[in-house]
mmCIF file of C-alpha atoms in Angstrom:
data_model
loop_
_atom_site.group_PDB
_atom_site.id
_atom_site.type_symbol
_atom_site.label_atom_id
_atom_site.label_comp_id
_atom_site.label_asym_id
_atom_site.label_seq_id
_atom_site.Cartn_x
_atom_site.Cartn_y
_atom_site.Cartn_z
ATOM 1 C CA UNK A 1 99.902 119.819 136.603
ATOM 2 C CA UNK A 2 99.527 123.482 137.461
ATOM 3 C CA UNK A 3 98.026 125.652 134.733
ATOM 4 C CA UNK A 4 101.074 127.892 134.366
ATOM 5 C CA UNK A 5 103.345 124.876 134.138
ATOM 6 C CA UNK A 6 101.087 123.311 131.485
ATOM 7 C CA UNK A 7 101.038 126.485 129.410
ATOM 8 C CA UNK A 8 104.818 126.787 129.572
ATOM 9 C CA UNK A 9 105.252 123.187 128.424
ATOM 10 C CA UNK A 10 102.819 123.768 125.543
ATOM 11 C CA UNK A 11 104.824 126.821 124.483
ATOM 12 C CA UNK A 12 108.051 124.841 124.520
ATOM 13 C CA UNK A 13 106.489 122.063 122.439
ATOM 14 C CA UNK A 14 105.099 124.544 119.911
ATOM 15 C CA UNK A 15 108.463 126.288 119.578
ATOM 16 C CA UNK A 16 110.116 122.940 118.972
ATOM 17 C CA UNK A 17 107.555 121.966 116.364
ATOM 18 C CA UNK A 18 106.251 119.054 118.414
ATOM 19 C CA UNK A 19 102.637 120.182 118.312
ATOM 20 C CA UNK A 20 100.517 119.476 115.247
ATOM 21 C CA UNK A 21 99.926 122.505 113.074
ATOM 22 C CA UNK A 22 96.232 122.754 114.016
ATOM 23 C CA UNK A 23 97.049 122.908 117.737
ATOM 24 C CA UNK A 24 99.395 125.864 117.601
ATOM 25 C CA UNK A 25 98.239 129.305 118.645
ATOM 26 C CA UNK A 26 100.070 130.967 115.741
ATOM 27 C CA UNK A 27 100.846 129.404 112.388
ATOM 28 C CA UNK A 28 102.727 130.926 109.464
ATOM 29 C CA UNK A 29 101.859 128.869 106.393
ATOM 30 C CA UNK A 30 103.965 128.797 103.209
ATOM 31 C CA UNK A 31 102.053 128.260 99.984
ATOM 32 C CA UNK A 32 103.785 127.287 96.751
ATOM 33 C CA UNK A 33 101.766 128.334 93.698
ATOM 34 C CA UNK A 34 103.476 126.550 90.767
ATOM 35 C CA UNK A 35 102.217 128.995 88.132
ATOM 36 C CA UNK A 36 102.516 132.669 87.323
ATOM 37 C CA UNK A 37 100.029 135.106 88.904
ATOM 38 C CA UNK A 38 96.537 135.256 87.409
ATOM 39 C CA UNK A 39 95.872 131.586 86.788
ATOM 40 C CA UNK A 40 93.733 128.918 88.372
ATOM 41 C CA UNK A 41 96.332 127.592 90.793
ATOM 42 C CA UNK A 42 97.216 131.126 91.854
ATOM 43 C CA UNK A 43 93.554 131.989 92.422
ATOM 44 C CA UNK A 44 92.869 128.734 94.261
ATOM 45 C CA UNK A 45 95.870 129.090 96.544
ATOM 46 C CA UNK A 46 95.157 132.708 97.446
ATOM 47 C CA UNK A 47 91.462 132.018 98.033
ATOM 48 C CA UNK A 48 92.416 129.093 100.265
ATOM 49 C CA UNK A 49 94.896 131.254 102.156
ATOM 50 C CA UNK A 50 92.360 134.022 102.674
ATOM 51 C CA UNK A 51 89.786 131.570 103.983
ATOM 52 C CA UNK A 52 92.351 130.104 106.402
ATOM 53 C CA UNK A 53 93.193 133.563 107.756
ATOM 54 C CA UNK A 54 89.595 134.726 107.926
ATOM 55 C CA UNK A 55 88.675 131.611 109.922
ATOM 56 C CA UNK A 56 91.682 132.219 112.213
ATOM 57 C CA UNK A 57 93.048 128.778 111.399
ATOM 58 C CA UNK A 58 96.426 130.343 110.589
ATOM 59 C CA UNK A 59 97.956 133.746 111.276
ATOM 60 C CA UNK A 60 99.685 134.418 107.978
ATOM 61 C CA UNK A 61 100.163 132.854 104.539
ATOM 62 C CA UNK A 62 103.294 133.480 102.504
ATOM 63 C CA UNK A 63 102.789 132.878 98.756
ATOM 64 C CA UNK A 64 105.430 132.021 96.204
ATOM 65 C CA UNK A 65 104.720 131.857 92.491
ATOM 66 C CA UNK A 66 106.945 129.692 90.285
ATOM 67 C CA UNK A 67 105.459 129.056 86.874
ATOM 68 C CA UNK A 68 106.411 126.868 83.948
ATOM 69 C CA UNK A 69 106.152 123.332 82.574
ATOM 70 C CA UNK A 70 102.619 122.691 83.884
ATOM 71 C CA UNK A 71 103.760 123.240 87.455
ATOM 72 C CA UNK A 72 106.752 120.895 87.271
ATOM 73 C CA UNK A 73 109.256 123.733 87.871
ATOM 74 C CA UNK A 74 107.383 124.831 90.962
ATOM 75 C CA UNK A 75 107.164 121.218 92.130
ATOM 76 C CA UNK A 76 110.920 120.808 91.868
ATOM 77 C CA UNK A 77 111.521 124.006 93.825
ATOM 78 C CA UNK A 78 109.021 122.958 96.503
ATOM 79 C CA UNK A 79 110.763 119.597 96.901
ATOM 80 C CA UNK A 80 114.154 121.250 97.246
ATOM 81 C CA UNK A 81 113.157 124.097 99.560
ATOM 82 C CA UNK A 82 110.415 122.701 101.839
ATOM 83 C CA UNK A 83 111.710 119.312 102.913
ATOM 84 C CA UNK A 84 110.410 118.401 106.356
ATOM 85 C CA UNK A 85 108.470 121.659 106.750
ATOM 86 C CA UNK A 86 105.058 120.885 108.340
ATOM 87 C CA UNK A 87 103.801 124.396 107.556
ATOM 88 C CA UNK A 88 104.358 124.215 103.769
ATOM 89 C CA UNK A 89 101.796 123.354 101.117
ATOM 90 C CA UNK A 90 101.693 123.323 97.313
ATOM 91 C CA UNK A 91 98.653 123.796 95.079
ATOM 92 C CA UNK A 92 98.438 121.241 92.279
ATOM 93 C CA UNK A 93 95.952 119.369 90.141
ATOM 94 C CA UNK A 94 95.157 117.602 86.884
ATOM 95 C CA UNK A 95 97.351 119.964 84.872
ATOM 96 C CA UNK A 96 100.451 118.974 86.842
ATOM 97 C CA UNK A 97 99.775 115.298 86.170
ATOM 98 C CA UNK A 98 99.653 116.055 82.457
ATOM 99 C CA UNK A 99 102.925 117.968 82.708
ATOM 100 C CA UNK A 100 104.621 115.104 84.508
ATOM 101 C CA UNK A 101 103.420 112.619 81.893
ATOM 102 C CA UNK A 102 104.700 114.672 78.973
ATOM 103 C CA UNK A 103 108.006 115.961 80.418
ATOM 104 C CA UNK A 104 109.023 112.996 82.568
ATOM 105 C CA UNK A 105 110.845 115.170 85.140
ATOM 106 C CA UNK A 106 113.401 113.883 87.623
ATOM 107 C CA UNK A 107 111.178 115.089 90.469
ATOM 108 C CA UNK A 108 107.619 113.695 90.584
ATOM 109 C CA UNK A 109 104.664 113.697 92.950
ATOM 110 C CA UNK A 110 106.112 110.668 94.722
ATOM 111 C CA UNK A 111 108.554 113.086 96.394
ATOM 112 C CA UNK A 112 105.829 115.124 98.122
ATOM 113 C CA UNK A 113 102.996 114.354 100.536
ATOM 114 C CA UNK A 114 99.366 114.033 99.334
ATOM 115 C CA UNK A 115 96.918 116.073 101.437
ATOM 116 C CA UNK A 116 93.606 116.648 99.655
ATOM 117 C CA UNK A 117 91.684 117.274 96.480
ATOM 118 C CA UNK A 118 89.575 120.371 97.118
ATOM 119 C CA UNK A 119 87.766 121.509 93.976
ATOM 120 C CA UNK A 120 86.754 120.538 90.466
ATOM 121 C CA UNK A 121 86.182 122.892 87.569
ATOM 122 C CA UNK A 122 85.368 122.465 83.906
ATOM 123 C CA UNK A 123 87.091 124.363 81.118
ATOM 124 C CA UNK A 124 85.430 127.040 79.051
ATOM 125 C CA UNK A 125 86.584 127.943 75.541
ATOM 126 C CA UNK A 126 86.433 131.587 74.534
ATOM 127 C CA UNK A 127 87.210 133.761 71.506
ATOM 128 C CA UNK A 128 87.908 137.493 71.470
ATOM 129 C CA UNK A 129 84.734 139.565 71.322
ATOM 130 C CA UNK A 130 85.545 140.806 67.796
ATOM 131 C CA UNK A 131 86.495 137.392 66.425
ATOM 132 C CA UNK A 132 84.854 136.448 63.106
ATOM 133 C CA UNK A 133 84.447 132.970 64.618
ATOM 134 C CA UNK A 134 81.177 133.123 66.552
ATOM 135 C CA UNK A 135 80.630 129.495 67.583
ATOM 136 C CA UNK A 136 82.535 126.291 68.202
ATOM 137 C CA UNK A 137 81.237 125.082 64.854
ATOM 138 C CA UNK A 138 83.003 128.005 63.204
ATOM 139 C CA UNK A 139 86.249 127.050 64.976
ATOM 140 C CA UNK A 140 85.886 123.411 63.940
ATOM 141 C CA UNK A 141 85.177 124.362 60.298
ATOM 142 C CA UNK A 142 88.287 126.529 60.217
ATOM 143 C CA UNK A 143 90.364 123.805 61.858
ATOM 144 C CA UNK A 144 89.179 121.244 59.304
ATOM 145 C CA UNK A 145 90.218 123.572 56.479
ATOM 146 C CA UNK A 146 93.597 124.505 57.927
ATOM 147 C CA UNK A 147 94.488 123.122 61.410
ATOM 148 C CA UNK A 148 97.523 125.378 61.773
ATOM 149 C CA UNK A 149 95.498 128.535 61.233
ATOM 150 C CA UNK A 150 93.653 128.011 64.524
ATOM 151 C CA UNK A 151 95.874 129.000 67.452
ATOM 152 C CA UNK A 152 94.715 127.452 70.719
ATOM 153 C CA UNK A 153 95.934 129.370 73.790
ATOM 154 C CA UNK A 154 96.043 127.985 77.306
ATOM 155 C CA UNK A 155 98.200 126.603 80.075
ATOM 156 C CA UNK A 156 101.326 124.523 79.725
ATOM 157 C CA UNK A 157 101.635 121.608 77.347
ATOM 158 C CA UNK A 158 99.632 118.736 78.742
ATOM 159 C CA UNK A 159 97.089 120.983 80.466
ATOM 160 C CA UNK A 160 93.427 120.018 80.392
ATOM 161 C CA UNK A 161 92.630 122.651 77.768
ATOM 162 C CA UNK A 162 95.442 121.255 75.585
ATOM 163 C CA UNK A 163 94.031 117.745 76.025
ATOM 164 C CA UNK A 164 90.523 118.981 75.161
ATOM 165 C CA UNK A 165 91.764 120.670 71.976
ATOM 166 C CA UNK A 166 93.440 117.420 70.927
ATOM 167 C CA UNK A 167 90.342 115.393 71.843
ATOM 168 C CA UNK A 168 88.188 117.706 69.723
ATOM 169 C CA UNK A 169 90.544 117.276 66.766
ATOM 170 C CA UNK A 170 90.161 113.487 66.905
ATOM 171 C CA UNK A 171 86.375 113.839 67.052
ATOM 172 C CA UNK A 172 86.243 115.962 63.881
ATOM 173 C CA UNK A 173 88.752 113.949 61.821
ATOM 174 C CA UNK A 174 91.685 116.340 62.244
ATOM 175 C CA UNK A 175 95.123 114.950 63.036
ATOM 176 C CA UNK A 176 95.670 115.949 66.720
ATOM 177 C CA UNK A 177 99.382 116.318 66.010
ATOM 178 C CA UNK A 178 98.470 119.290 63.806
ATOM 179 C CA UNK A 179 96.737 121.172 66.616
ATOM 180 C CA UNK A 180 98.470 124.567 66.883
ATOM 181 C CA UNK A 181 98.609 124.885 70.653
ATOM 182 C CA UNK A 182 100.308 127.901 72.233
ATOM 183 C CA UNK A 183 101.283 127.239 75.853
ATOM 184 C CA UNK A 184 101.530 130.009 78.438
ATOM 185 C CA UNK A 185 103.185 129.951 81.865
ATOM 186 C CA UNK A 186 100.136 131.357 83.641
ATOM 187 C CA UNK A 187 96.516 132.389 83.237
ATOM 188 C CA UNK A 188 97.407 136.073 83.110
ATOM 189 C CA UNK A 189 99.557 135.583 80.007
ATOM 190 C CA UNK A 190 96.891 133.467 78.304
ATOM 191 C CA UNK A 191 94.206 136.079 79.075
ATOM 192 C CA UNK A 192 96.327 138.873 77.620
ATOM 193 C CA UNK A 193 96.961 136.840 74.447
ATOM 194 C CA UNK A 194 93.222 136.200 73.975
ATOM 195 C CA UNK A 195 92.243 139.825 74.620
ATOM 196 C CA UNK A 196 94.987 140.980 72.273
ATOM 197 C CA UNK A 197 93.857 138.652 69.490
ATOM 198 C CA UNK A 198 97.169 136.826 69.508
ATOM 199 C CA UNK A 199 95.432 133.448 69.667
ATOM 200 C CA UNK A 200 92.285 132.296 67.884
ATOM 201 C CA UNK A 201 90.659 130.571 70.853
ATOM 202 C CA UNK A 202 91.580 130.179 74.504
ATOM 203 C CA UNK A 203 90.686 127.714 77.172
ATOM 204 C CA UNK A 204 90.781 127.634 80.970
ATOM 205 C CA UNK A 205 88.625 127.265 84.053
ATOM 206 C CA UNK A 206 85.504 129.424 83.862
ATOM 207 C CA UNK A 207 86.570 131.524 86.868
ATOM 208 C CA UNK A 208 89.642 132.834 85.045
ATOM 209 C CA UNK A 209 87.628 134.311 82.195
ATOM 210 C CA UNK A 210 84.374 135.119 83.997
ATOM 211 C CA UNK A 211 84.927 138.874 84.384
ATOM 212 C CA UNK A 212 85.921 139.278 80.721
ATOM 213 C CA UNK A 213 82.944 137.225 79.538
ATOM 214 C CA UNK A 214 80.625 139.351 81.709
ATOM 215 C CA UNK A 215 82.211 142.559 80.372
ATOM 216 C CA UNK A 216 81.702 141.471 76.779
ATOM 217 C CA UNK A 217 85.448 141.273 76.028
ATOM 218 C CA UNK A 218 85.365 137.547 75.420
ATOM 219 C CA UNK A 219 82.693 135.301 73.918
ATOM 220 C CA UNK A 220 82.260 131.902 75.593
ATOM 221 C CA UNK A 221 81.506 129.240 72.982
ATOM 222 C CA UNK A 222 81.707 125.919 74.848
ATOM 223 C CA UNK A 223 82.277 124.232 78.196
ATOM 224 C CA UNK A 224 83.698 120.734 78.781
ATOM 225 C CA UNK A 225 81.086 119.698 81.373
ATOM 226 C CA UNK A 226 78.506 116.957 80.845
ATOM 227 C CA UNK A 227 75.678 119.394 81.494
ATOM 228 C CA UNK A 228 75.483 123.188 81.403
ATOM 229 C CA UNK A 229 77.017 124.864 84.407
ATOM 230 C CA UNK A 230 74.460 126.311 86.869
ATOM 231 C CA UNK A 231 73.711 129.951 86.128
ATOM 232 C CA UNK A 232 75.989 130.047 83.081
ATOM 233 C CA UNK A 233 74.390 130.250 79.646
ATOM 234 C CA UNK A 234 77.157 128.578 77.654
ATOM 235 C CA UNK A 235 76.519 125.402 75.639
ATOM 236 C CA UNK A 236 78.476 122.280 76.418
ATOM 237 C CA UNK A 237 80.781 120.777 73.804
ATOM 238 C CA UNK A 238 78.645 117.645 73.881
ATOM 239 C CA UNK A 239 75.365 119.406 73.125
ATOM 240 C CA UNK A 240 77.057 120.997 70.096
ATOM 241 C CA UNK A 241 77.888 117.530 68.800
ATOM 242 C CA UNK A 242 81.440 117.192 70.095
ATOM 243 C CA UNK A 243 81.935 114.491 72.695
ATOM 244 C CA UNK A 244 84.553 116.321 74.722
ATOM 245 C CA UNK A 245 84.041 116.067 78.476
ATOM 246 C CA UNK A 246 86.923 116.633 80.886
ATOM 247 C CA UNK A 247 87.102 118.092 84.387
ATOM 248 C CA UNK A 248 89.964 120.075 85.917
ATOM 249 C CA UNK A 249 90.424 119.261 89.628
ATOM 250 C CA UNK A 250 92.759 121.040 92.049
ATOM 251 C CA UNK A 251 94.306 119.911 95.293
ATOM 252 C CA UNK A 252 97.128 120.481 97.766
ATOM 253 C CA UNK A 253 100.215 118.515 98.750
ATOM 254 C CA UNK A 254 102.489 118.848 101.741
ATOM 255 C CA UNK A 255 106.282 118.948 101.852
ATOM 256 C CA UNK A 256 108.562 115.944 101.454
ATOM 257 C CA UNK A 257 109.586 114.125 104.600
ATOM 258 C CA UNK A 258 106.862 115.240 106.985
ATOM 259 C CA UNK A 259 105.555 112.746 109.537
ATOM 260 C CA UNK A 260 102.222 110.943 109.466
ATOM 261 C CA UNK A 261 101.080 113.158 112.344
ATOM 262 C CA UNK A 262 102.045 116.290 110.442
ATOM 263 C CA UNK A 263 100.234 115.062 107.338
ATOM 264 C CA UNK A 264 97.146 114.410 109.480
ATOM 265 C CA UNK A 265 97.367 117.929 110.910
ATOM 266 C CA UNK A 266 97.521 119.503 107.440
ATOM 267 C CA UNK A 267 94.641 117.301 106.308
ATOM 268 C CA UNK A 268 92.598 118.391 109.307
ATOM 269 C CA UNK A 269 93.388 122.011 108.517
ATOM 270 C CA UNK A 270 92.126 121.646 104.934
ATOM 271 C CA UNK A 271 88.964 119.829 106.053
ATOM 272 C CA UNK A 272 88.241 122.607 108.542
ATOM 273 C CA UNK A 273 88.761 125.453 106.069
ATOM 274 C CA UNK A 274 86.552 123.822 103.442
ATOM 275 C CA UNK A 275 83.688 123.996 105.940
ATOM 276 C CA UNK A 276 83.990 127.754 106.502
ATOM 277 C CA UNK A 277 81.843 130.522 105.068
ATOM 278 C CA UNK A 278 84.879 132.173 103.546
ATOM 279 C CA UNK A 279 85.616 129.097 101.460
ATOM 280 C CA UNK A 280 81.951 128.676 100.538
ATOM 281 C CA UNK A 281 81.975 132.265 99.260
ATOM 282 C CA UNK A 282 85.090 131.551 97.196
ATOM 283 C CA UNK A 283 83.433 128.488 95.648
ATOM 284 C CA UNK A 284 80.360 130.463 94.680
ATOM 285 C CA UNK A 285 82.331 133.450 93.336
ATOM 286 C CA UNK A 286 84.598 131.313 91.172
ATOM 287 C CA UNK A 287 82.056 128.685 90.095
ATOM 288 C CA UNK A 288 84.181 125.956 91.659
ATOM 289 C CA UNK A 289 82.595 122.651 92.544
ATOM 290 C CA UNK A 290 83.531 121.342 96.026
ATOM 291 C CA UNK A 291 85.302 118.005 95.659
ATOM 292 C CA UNK A 292 87.073 117.275 98.954
ATOM 293 C CA UNK A 293 88.924 113.971 99.043
ATOM 294 C CA UNK A 294 91.615 112.989 101.535
ATOM 295 C CA UNK A 295 93.712 110.083 102.804
ATOM 296 C CA UNK A 296 93.926 106.787 100.941
ATOM 297 C CA UNK A 297 90.989 107.717 98.702
ATOM 298 C CA UNK A 298 92.925 110.753 97.436
ATOM 299 C CA UNK A 299 96.079 108.692 96.939
ATOM 300 C CA UNK A 300 94.179 106.169 94.816
ATOM 301 C CA UNK A 301 92.347 108.949 92.907
ATOM 302 C CA UNK A 302 95.675 110.483 91.841
ATOM 303 C CA UNK A 303 96.998 107.081 90.708
ATOM 304 C CA UNK A 304 93.837 106.495 88.657
ATOM 305 C CA UNK A 305 94.048 110.011 87.160
ATOM 306 C CA UNK A 306 97.597 109.353 86.001
ATOM 307 C CA UNK A 307 96.448 106.176 84.250
ATOM 308 C CA UNK A 308 93.394 107.829 82.684
ATOM 309 C CA UNK A 309 95.294 110.909 81.461
ATOM 310 C CA UNK A 310 98.013 108.794 79.891
ATOM 311 C CA UNK A 311 95.351 106.932 77.935
ATOM 312 C CA UNK A 312 93.629 110.104 76.752
ATOM 313 C CA UNK A 313 96.897 111.818 75.812
ATOM 314 C CA UNK A 314 98.075 108.753 73.875
ATOM 315 C CA UNK A 315 94.858 108.562 71.909
ATOM 316 C CA UNK A 316 95.046 112.312 71.258
ATOM 317 C CA UNK A 317 98.519 112.002 69.746
ATOM 318 C CA UNK A 318 100.270 113.924 72.486
ATOM 319 C CA UNK A 319 102.621 111.121 73.540
#
């Protein structure tokens, strides 16, 4: 085949959508971020998009934020608007599984296409800098005296920080049903509430609070990791005597109704971007742990996470 004829046929195939996403010369990716701006999913999606563009794996990334109900509202919109679109992705993670378990929505993850787990992150609990509660022990003591007087701020009901607060209650002989949890639609709202003293204690991924901790506006009093996070001088919950260990992973899903070939192309795209310097820089900046998992292994991981979270949430009195 002559070169000009070959190039023309490639162009026709690309225009018709017959070429896999990774083979096209120009790709415009749509990214659903099922949370308000300022949170972990928002930050993850935008960092992923930037790394894709910097590595010239795509030309543009169009972001859409749709917060609420632990990502379930954004999930429903993604299912309704992106069906069959091979250039659409949605950021999701452990928090969305918790939201699905608690709200039992009509639209679940079975309607969309698993692509990859990409990161893992542990929660950090913080108090406002001027809080009279200086340590996690202070928070626990106050909670034991009057559970309702301690307002826990974080993501939607069923989020990992909500689960951790309930787990802590059970460990210190407080009825988890009495945990006064205030849910926010996005990390930005939760941050504002903590800085404004509208909640007693807040929880989220370390990256969301890092700048405020460094600036002395928040005091970090515990992380939910098994061991202290590298380079971060914050005690774990476990070393303070509270056996609360829970990770917060994040991943991406593709649109409903895409083909096996289109799923493979999106998977290949994610694998490629996670090997770039731009993504490595994002991991370091945000204290994210790389945790890439794809294919059948990712499918099975999500199924196991659903089962595990249901068990934890039941024991914590959330179901």
